[in-house]
Tab-separated table of C-alpha atoms in Angstrom:
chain	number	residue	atom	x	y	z
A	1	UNK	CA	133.732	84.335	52.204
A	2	UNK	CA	131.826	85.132	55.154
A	3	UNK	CA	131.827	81.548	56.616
A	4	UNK	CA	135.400	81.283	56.226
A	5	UNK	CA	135.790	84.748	59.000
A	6	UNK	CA	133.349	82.670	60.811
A	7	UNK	CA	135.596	79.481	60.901
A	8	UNK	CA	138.516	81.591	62.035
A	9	UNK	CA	136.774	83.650	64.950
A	10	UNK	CA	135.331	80.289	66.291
A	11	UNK	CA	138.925	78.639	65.733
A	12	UNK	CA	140.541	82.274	67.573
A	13	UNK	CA	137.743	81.900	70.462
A	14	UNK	CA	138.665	78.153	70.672
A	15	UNK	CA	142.742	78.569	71.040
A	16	UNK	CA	142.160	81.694	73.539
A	17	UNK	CA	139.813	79.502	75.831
A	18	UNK	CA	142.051	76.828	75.397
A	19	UNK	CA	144.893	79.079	76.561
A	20	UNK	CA	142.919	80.599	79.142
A	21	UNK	CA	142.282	77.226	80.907
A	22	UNK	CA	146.107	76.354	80.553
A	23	UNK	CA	146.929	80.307	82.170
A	24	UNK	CA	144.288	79.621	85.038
A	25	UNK	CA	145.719	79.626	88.553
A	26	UNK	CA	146.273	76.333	90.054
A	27	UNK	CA	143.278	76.865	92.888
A	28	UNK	CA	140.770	78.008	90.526
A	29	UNK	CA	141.133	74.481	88.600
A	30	UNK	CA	140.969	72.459	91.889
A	31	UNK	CA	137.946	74.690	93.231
A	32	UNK	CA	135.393	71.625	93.913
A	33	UNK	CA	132.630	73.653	91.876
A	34	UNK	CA	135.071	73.923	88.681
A	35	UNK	CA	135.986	70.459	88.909
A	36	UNK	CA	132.493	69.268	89.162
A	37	UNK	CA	131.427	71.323	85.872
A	38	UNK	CA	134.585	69.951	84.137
A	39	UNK	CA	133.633	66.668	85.089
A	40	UNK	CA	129.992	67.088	83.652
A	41	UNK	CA	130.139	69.065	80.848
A	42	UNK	CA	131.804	66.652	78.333
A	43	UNK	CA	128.839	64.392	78.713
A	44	UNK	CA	126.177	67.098	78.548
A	45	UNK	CA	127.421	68.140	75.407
A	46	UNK	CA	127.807	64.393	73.984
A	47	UNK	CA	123.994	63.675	74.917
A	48	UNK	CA	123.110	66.734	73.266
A	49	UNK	CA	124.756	65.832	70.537
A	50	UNK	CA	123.174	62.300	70.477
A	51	UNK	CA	119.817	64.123	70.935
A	52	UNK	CA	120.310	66.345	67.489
A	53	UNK	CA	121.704	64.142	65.460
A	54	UNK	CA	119.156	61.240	66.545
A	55	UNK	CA	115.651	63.463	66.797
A	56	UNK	CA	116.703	65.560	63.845
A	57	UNK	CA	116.463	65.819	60.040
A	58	UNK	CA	117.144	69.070	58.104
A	59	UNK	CA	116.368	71.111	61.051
A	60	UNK	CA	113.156	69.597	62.035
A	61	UNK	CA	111.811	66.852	64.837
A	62	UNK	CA	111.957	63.887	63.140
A	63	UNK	CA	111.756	60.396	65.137
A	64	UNK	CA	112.897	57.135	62.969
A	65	UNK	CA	111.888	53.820	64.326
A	66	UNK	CA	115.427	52.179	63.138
A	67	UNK	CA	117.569	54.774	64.996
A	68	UNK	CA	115.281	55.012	68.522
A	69	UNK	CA	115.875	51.138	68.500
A	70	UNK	CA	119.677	51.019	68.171
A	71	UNK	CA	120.028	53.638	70.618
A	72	UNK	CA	117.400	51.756	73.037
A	73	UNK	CA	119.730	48.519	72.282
A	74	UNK	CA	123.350	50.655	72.992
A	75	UNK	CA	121.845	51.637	76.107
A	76	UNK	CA	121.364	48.346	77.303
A	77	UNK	CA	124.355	47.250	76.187
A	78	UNK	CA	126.018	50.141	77.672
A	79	UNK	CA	124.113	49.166	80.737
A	80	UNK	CA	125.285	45.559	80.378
A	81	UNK	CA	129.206	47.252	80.834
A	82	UNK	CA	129.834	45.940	76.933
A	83	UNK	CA	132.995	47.093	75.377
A	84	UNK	CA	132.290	50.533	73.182
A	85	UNK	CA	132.966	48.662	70.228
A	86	UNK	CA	130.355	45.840	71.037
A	87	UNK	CA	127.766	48.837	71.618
A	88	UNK	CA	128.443	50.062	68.490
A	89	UNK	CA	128.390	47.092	66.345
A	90	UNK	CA	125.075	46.175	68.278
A	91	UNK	CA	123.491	49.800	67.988
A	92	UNK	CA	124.438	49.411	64.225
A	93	UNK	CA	123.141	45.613	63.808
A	94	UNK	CA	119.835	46.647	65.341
A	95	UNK	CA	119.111	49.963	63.182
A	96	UNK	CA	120.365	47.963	60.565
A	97	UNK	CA	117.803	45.255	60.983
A	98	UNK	CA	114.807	47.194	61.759
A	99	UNK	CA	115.407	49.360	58.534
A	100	UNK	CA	115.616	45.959	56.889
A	101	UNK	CA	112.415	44.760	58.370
A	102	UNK	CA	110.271	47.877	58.650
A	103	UNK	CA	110.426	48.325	54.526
């Protein structure tokens, strides 16, 4: 029962910063600082999220050869300006084949 009251605070906190950023004056959203950080912080959190769920297995440090490799290869396809759906397929092909090969 108690994660379910923990689900709905985080879901409460969510919809009242969500409302808070529609309620925010005009100016503050335009400030150049504000805009920066709203400009940076979706990808800060999507790298961290990249880092957990690639260097992490039940809540230890854990590197795997086959998942280091197809991120290495969807960064340089990434890098190559490949459509997302190419990097994926490659990232996935190249895990794929070094789990294959690697026993």
């Amino acid at each position: 029962m108690t994660l379910w009251w923990a689900i709905a605070v985080v879901c409460a906190g969510c919809y009242v910063l969500k409302l808070a950023g529609l309620a925010a004056p005009r100016w503050v959203l335009e400030h150049p600082v504000v805009s920066r950080f709203a400009d940076l912080v979706p990808v800060a959190l999507l790298a961290a999220l990249v880092a957990v769920q690639m260097f992490s297995e039940q809540g230890r440090l854990q590197v795997d050869p086959a998942r280091t490799a197809g991120l290495a290869a969807a960064v340089v396809a990434l890098l190559l300006r490949a459509p997302f759906l190419v990097v994926l397929l490659i990232a996935a092909a190249i895990t794929a084949l070094v789990r294959v090969f690697s026993g």
